[in-house]
Amino acid sequence: MPELPDVENYRRYLEKHALRQKIAHVAVHDTRSLRHMSRQKLSRALAHHTFTTTRRHGKHLFARLDNDGGWLAMHFGMTGRLAYFDAADKEPENDRVRFDFENGRHLGYVDARLLGRIELADDIDAFIAHRDLGPDALSDDLDSETFDGLLAERKGGLKAALMDQSLVAGLGNLYVDEILFQTKLHPLAHVQDLSAAERRRIYKAMREILRTAIKSGAGSEGLYKRLPKSYLIPRREAGAKCPRCGGKVEHITAAGRSTYFCPDCQKR
DNA sequence: CGGGCCTCCTGGTAGC
DNA sequence: TGCTACCAGGAGGCCC
């Protein structure tokens, strides 16, 4: 669920609440949320330091440490989020890692299903290369021509390609379905069958949808009500009414994922 | 290289 | 009402 728009809003949330506050202590409630790292290592790296700035690449959020100790890297899996709270007794359920600041407030890394991971990274570019992540889907460097080139050299299922973080980083199941809906492409379409015009339409829709989702407050409660009425995302239910033609939304599996689309709008 | 399937995880819910 | 079975989904691993 936390895809690019959600993580972008988590980034802004962290900037707003937790920047330049000295970390007194880190409480790791569940080490399964840590990747290649003990709770001692994380505590040592963070205690008595501050987050100075943030970055995001695809679905990864990075917070820089002031001691030149590199970056804290967070991935949110499917149920991860951040929660800033002012008293220990307000700690949310499933808080896996809690950053305690000297001002008495706390930032929680909350992840019910434990599919997300926290780690440390010396260098973001190296991290991205090591993870084989493609360009961020909203990056200024990713223009329509570059995207067209990446897609043009791919084969296979379109949905799988768009979900592949090594092609473009940041898209997940929901926003890929939305892109396909807005561009009227069938979820089982193949990349090699796309025209150049269709590839350009995908690019435009991708950028527009991601920006709109960020503005609509992705990553917080009630997003579905704030998204434009023309969006499919709030109608992810078989038999729901297509917001464009009024037809029936259908459910299939594509690229191994639960997929919703309108068979009347999205012809093969 | 592509595709399909499994695993990690647990909360929520459909179905009996 | 209470139980079980299954699904949600990001990512990585495995096999064909």
Coordinates of C-alpha atoms (C1' of nucleotides) in Angstrom, one line a residue:
Chain A
M1 CA 0.0 0.0 0.0
P2 CA 2.7 2.5 0.7
E3 CA 3.6 3.4 -2.8
L4 CA 5.4 6.5 -4.0
P5 CA 2.6 9.0 -3.0
D6 CA 2.2 7.6 0.5
V7 CA 6.0 7.5 1.1
E8 CA 6.3 11.1 -0.2
N9 CA 3.8 12.2 2.4
Y10 CA 5.6 10.2 5.1
R11 CA 8.7 12.1 4.1
R12 CA 7.0 15.4 4.5
Y13 CA 5.6 14.3 7.8
L14 CA 9.0 13.4 9.1
E15 CA 10.4 16.7 7.9
K16 CA 7.6 18.5 9.6
H17 CA 7.8 16.8 13.0
A18 CA 11.1 15.1 13.5
L19 CA 13.9 17.2 11.9
R20 CA 16.7 18.6 14.0
Q21 CA 15.5 17.1 17.2
K22 CA 18.1 15.2 19.2
I23 CA 17.4 11.5 19.5
A24 CA 17.7 10.4 23.1
H25 CA 17.1 6.7 22.5
V26 CA 15.8 4.1 20.0
A27 CA 13.5 1.4 21.2
V28 CA 13.4 -1.6 18.8
H29 CA 10.3 -3.6 19.7
D30 CA 10.7 -6.1 16.9
T31 CA 14.1 -6.8 15.3
R32 CA 12.3 -8.3 12.3
S33 CA 11.8 -4.7 11.2
L34 CA 15.6 -4.3 10.9
R35 CA 17.5 -5.4 7.9
H36 CA 21.1 -6.7 8.4
M37 CA 21.3 -4.9 11.7
S38 CA 21.1 -5.5 15.4
R39 CA 19.1 -3.2 17.7
Q40 CA 22.5 -2.2 19.2
K41 CA 23.9 -1.1 15.9
L42 CA 20.8 1.1 15.2
S43 CA 20.8 2.6 18.6
R44 CA 24.5 3.4 18.5
A45 CA 24.2 5.1 15.1
L46 CA 21.2 7.3 16.1
A47 CA 21.5 8.1 19.8
H48 CA 22.5 11.7 20.5
H49 CA 22.2 12.6 16.8
T50 CA 19.5 14.3 14.7
F51 CA 17.9 13.9 11.3
T52 CA 19.0 16.8 9.2
T53 CA 17.3 16.3 5.9
T54 CA 15.2 13.7 4.0
R55 CA 15.1 12.2 0.6
R56 CA 12.9 9.7 -1.2
H57 CA 13.5 7.3 -4.0
G58 CA 10.6 5.3 -5.2
K59 CA 9.1 3.7 -2.1
H60 CA 12.2 4.3 0.1
L61 CA 12.5 7.1 2.5
F62 CA 15.9 8.3 3.7
A63 CA 16.7 10.5 6.7
R64 CA 20.2 11.9 7.0
L65 CA 22.1 11.8 10.2
D66 CA 24.0 14.8 11.4
N67 CA 27.2 13.0 12.4
D68 CA 28.0 12.1 8.8
G69 CA 26.8 8.7 9.8
G70 CA 25.0 8.3 6.5
W71 CA 21.3 7.8 6.2
L72 CA 18.5 5.9 7.9
A73 CA 16.7 4.1 5.1
M74 CA 13.1 3.0 5.6
H75 CA 10.8 0.8 3.4
F76 CA 7.2 0.4 4.5
G77 CA 6.2 -2.9 2.9
M78 CA 2.5 -3.0 2.7
T79 CA 1.3 -1.7 6.1
G80 CA 4.1 0.5 7.2
R81 CA 3.6 4.2 8.3
L82 CA 5.1 6.8 10.6
A83 CA 3.4 8.1 13.7
Y84 CA 4.6 11.1 15.7
F85 CA 3.2 11.2 19.2
D86 CA 3.9 13.2 22.4
A87 CA 3.5 10.7 25.2
A88 CA 4.6 7.1 25.7
D89 CA 1.1 6.0 26.5
K90 CA -0.1 7.2 23.1
E91 CA 2.2 4.7 21.3
P92 CA 0.2 3.2 18.5
E93 CA -0.3 -0.5 18.1
N94 CA 2.3 -2.4 16.1
D95 CA 4.9 0.2 16.7
R96 CA 8.0 -1.8 15.8
V97 CA 10.7 0.9 16.2
R98 CA 10.3 4.0 18.3
F99 CA 12.6 7.0 18.1
D100 CA 12.6 8.9 21.3
F101 CA 13.6 12.6 21.1
E102 CA 15.0 14.6 23.9
N103 CA 12.0 16.9 23.8
G104 CA 9.9 14.0 25.1
R105 CA 8.2 13.3 21.8
H106 CA 8.4 10.1 19.7
L107 CA 8.4 9.0 16.1
G108 CA 7.1 5.5 15.6
Y109 CA 7.8 3.2 12.7
V110 CA 4.5 1.3 12.7
D111 CA 4.1 -1.9 10.6
A112 CA 1.4 -4.3 11.4
R113 CA 2.4 -7.0 8.9
L114 CA 6.2 -6.7 9.3
L115 CA 7.0 -6.6 5.6
G116 CA 8.8 -3.3 5.8
R117 CA 12.5 -2.9 6.8
I118 CA 14.7 -0.2 8.3
E119 CA 18.4 -0.2 7.6
L120 CA 21.4 2.2 7.4
A121 CA 23.0 3.4 4.2
D122 CA 26.2 5.2 3.7
D123 CA 25.4 6.6 0.3
I124 CA 22.0 6.8 -1.4
D125 CA 23.3 6.4 -5.0
A126 CA 25.1 3.2 -3.9
F127 CA 22.0 2.0 -2.1
I128 CA 19.9 2.5 -5.3
A129 CA 22.4 0.8 -7.4
H130 CA 22.8 -2.1 -5.0
R131 CA 19.0 -2.6 -4.9
D132 CA 18.8 -2.3 -8.7
L133 CA 16.2 0.5 -8.5
G134 CA 15.2 2.4 -11.6
P135 CA 14.7 6.1 -11.7
D136 CA 12.1 7.5 -9.3
A137 CA 8.8 7.8 -11.1
L138 CA 8.5 11.5 -10.2
S139 CA 12.1 12.4 -10.7
D140 CA 12.9 15.5 -12.8
D141 CA 15.4 13.4 -14.6
L142 CA 12.8 11.0 -15.8
D143 CA 11.4 12.8 -18.9
S144 CA 9.0 11.3 -21.4
E145 CA 11.8 10.3 -23.8
T146 CA 13.7 8.5 -21.1
F147 CA 10.6 6.7 -19.9
D148 CA 9.7 5.8 -23.5
G149 CA 13.2 4.3 -24.0
L150 CA 13.0 2.2 -20.8
L151 CA 9.6 0.8 -21.7
A152 CA 10.4 0.3 -25.4
E153 CA 13.2 -2.1 -24.6
R154 CA 11.0 -4.2 -22.3
K155 CA 8.9 -7.3 -23.2
G156 CA 6.2 -9.1 -21.3
G157 CA 3.2 -7.9 -19.3
L158 CA 2.6 -4.2 -19.0
K159 CA 1.5 -4.5 -15.4
A160 CA 4.5 -6.5 -14.4
A161 CA 6.8 -3.9 -16.1
L162 CA 5.2 -0.9 -14.4
M163 CA 5.4 -2.7 -11.0
D164 CA 9.0 -3.6 -11.5
Q165 CA 11.0 -1.3 -9.3
S166 CA 14.1 -1.8 -11.5
L167 CA 12.3 -0.2 -14.4
V168 CA 10.8 2.7 -12.5
A169 CA 10.8 3.0 -8.8
G170 CA 7.7 3.9 -6.9
L171 CA 4.7 2.3 -8.5
G172 CA 2.7 -0.5 -6.8
N173 CA -0.4 -2.4 -7.4
L174 CA -3.0 0.3 -6.8
Y175 CA -1.3 3.1 -8.8
V176 CA -0.5 0.8 -11.7
D177 CA -4.1 -0.2 -11.9
E178 CA -5.0 3.5 -11.9
I179 CA -2.6 4.3 -14.7
L180 CA -4.0 1.5 -16.8
F181 CA -7.5 2.7 -16.2
Q182 CA -6.7 6.3 -17.0
T183 CA -4.9 5.3 -20.2
K184 CA -7.6 2.8 -21.1
L185 CA -5.1 -0.1 -21.4
H186 CA -6.0 -3.6 -20.5
P187 CA -4.2 -5.1 -17.5
L188 CA -3.1 -8.1 -19.5
A189 CA -1.6 -5.9 -22.3
H190 CA 1.9 -6.6 -23.4
V191 CA 4.6 -3.9 -23.5
Q192 CA 5.8 -4.8 -26.9
D193 CA 2.3 -4.1 -28.4
L194 CA 2.3 -0.5 -27.2
S195 CA 2.6 2.3 -29.7
A196 CA 4.9 5.2 -28.9
A197 CA 1.8 7.4 -28.4
E198 CA 0.6 4.9 -25.8
R199 CA 3.9 4.9 -24.0
R200 CA 3.7 8.7 -23.8
R201 CA 0.2 8.5 -22.5
I202 CA 1.3 6.1 -19.8
Y203 CA 4.1 8.6 -18.8
K204 CA 1.7 11.5 -18.6
A205 CA -0.9 9.6 -16.6
M206 CA 1.8 8.2 -14.2
R207 CA 3.1 11.7 -13.4
E208 CA -0.3 13.2 -13.1
I209 CA -1.8 10.4 -10.9
L210 CA 1.2 10.4 -8.6
R211 CA 1.1 14.2 -8.1
T212 CA -2.6 14.2 -7.6
A213 CA -2.4 11.3 -5.0
I214 CA 0.3 13.2 -3.0
K215 CA -1.9 16.4 -3.0
S216 CA -4.9 14.3 -2.0
G217 CA -3.1 13.1 1.1
A218 CA -2.0 9.6 0.2
G219 CA -0.8 7.8 3.2
S220 CA -3.4 9.1 5.6
E221 CA -6.9 8.1 6.4
G222 CA -9.8 8.9 4.1
L223 CA -7.7 9.2 0.9
Y224 CA -10.4 7.5 -1.2
K225 CA -12.8 10.3 -0.5
R226 CA -10.4 13.0 -1.4
L227 CA -9.2 11.5 -4.7
P228 CA -10.9 12.8 -7.9
K229 CA -14.2 11.3 -8.7
S230 CA -12.7 10.0 -12.0
Y231 CA -10.4 7.7 -10.2
L232 CA -10.7 3.9 -10.1
I233 CA -8.8 3.4 -6.8
P234 CA -11.8 4.0 -4.6
R235 CA -13.7 1.4 -6.6
R236 CA -11.5 -1.6 -6.0
E237 CA -14.3 -4.0 -5.7
A238 CA -15.8 -6.5 -8.2
G239 CA -19.1 -5.1 -9.5
A240 CA -18.4 -1.6 -8.5
K241 CA -19.5 1.2 -10.9
C242 CA -16.9 2.4 -13.3
P243 CA -16.5 6.1 -12.7
R244 CA -16.1 6.7 -16.5
C245 CA -18.8 4.6 -18.2
G246 CA -20.9 3.3 -15.4
G247 CA -20.0 -0.3 -16.3
K248 CA -19.0 -3.0 -13.9
V249 CA -15.5 -3.1 -12.4
E250 CA -14.0 -6.6 -12.8
H251 CA -11.5 -8.4 -10.7
I252 CA -8.7 -10.6 -12.2
T253 CA -5.2 -11.6 -11.4
A254 CA -2.4 -9.9 -13.4
A255 CA 1.3 -10.2 -12.7
G256 CA 0.3 -12.3 -9.7
R257 CA -1.6 -9.4 -8.2
S258 CA -5.2 -8.6 -7.5
T259 CA -6.2 -6.4 -10.3
Y260 CA -9.3 -4.2 -10.9
F261 CA -10.3 -2.7 -14.2
C262 CA -13.3 -1.8 -16.4
P263 CA -13.6 -4.2 -19.3
D264 CA -15.7 -1.7 -21.2
C265 CA -13.2 1.1 -21.0
Q266 CA -10.0 -1.0 -21.1
K267 CA -10.2 -3.2 -24.2
R268 CA -7.5 -5.6 -25.1
Chain B
dC1 C1' 14.8 -12.6 -19.9
dG2 C1' 10.0 -13.6 -18.6
dG3 C1' 6.5 -15.7 -15.9
dG4 C1' 4.5 -18.2 -12.3
dC5 C1' 4.5 -19.5 -7.7
dC6 C1' 5.9 -19.4 -2.9
dT7 C1' 7.4 -17.1 1.4
dC8 C1' 7.5 -13.7 4.7
dC9 C1' 3.7 -11.5 8.2
dT10 C1' -0.8 -10.6 10.6
dG11 C1' -5.3 -8.1 10.8
dG12 C1' -9.7 -8.2 8.9
dT13 C1' -13.4 -10.5 7.0
dA14 C1' -16.2 -13.8 4.3
dG15 C1' -18.3 -17.9 5.0
dC16 C1' -19.9 -21.7 7.5
Chain C
dT1 C1' -21.8 -16.2 18.1
dG2 C1' -17.5 -18.2 17.2
dC3 C1' -14.5 -20.5 14.5
dT4 C1' -11.6 -21.3 10.3
dA5 C1' -9.8 -20.2 5.8
dC6 C1' -8.3 -17.0 3.0
dC7 C1' -6.8 -12.7 1.3
dA8 C1' -4.4 -8.3 1.2
dG9 C1' 0.2 -6.9 -0.9
dG10 C1' 6.0 -5.4 -1.6
dA11 C1' 9.8 -7.7 -2.5
dG12 C1' 12.9 -11.4 -3.0
dG13 C1' 13.8 -16.2 -4.0
dC14 C1' 13.3 -20.2 -6.7
dC15 C1' 12.3 -23.0 -10.7
dC16 C1' 11.0 -23.7 -15.4

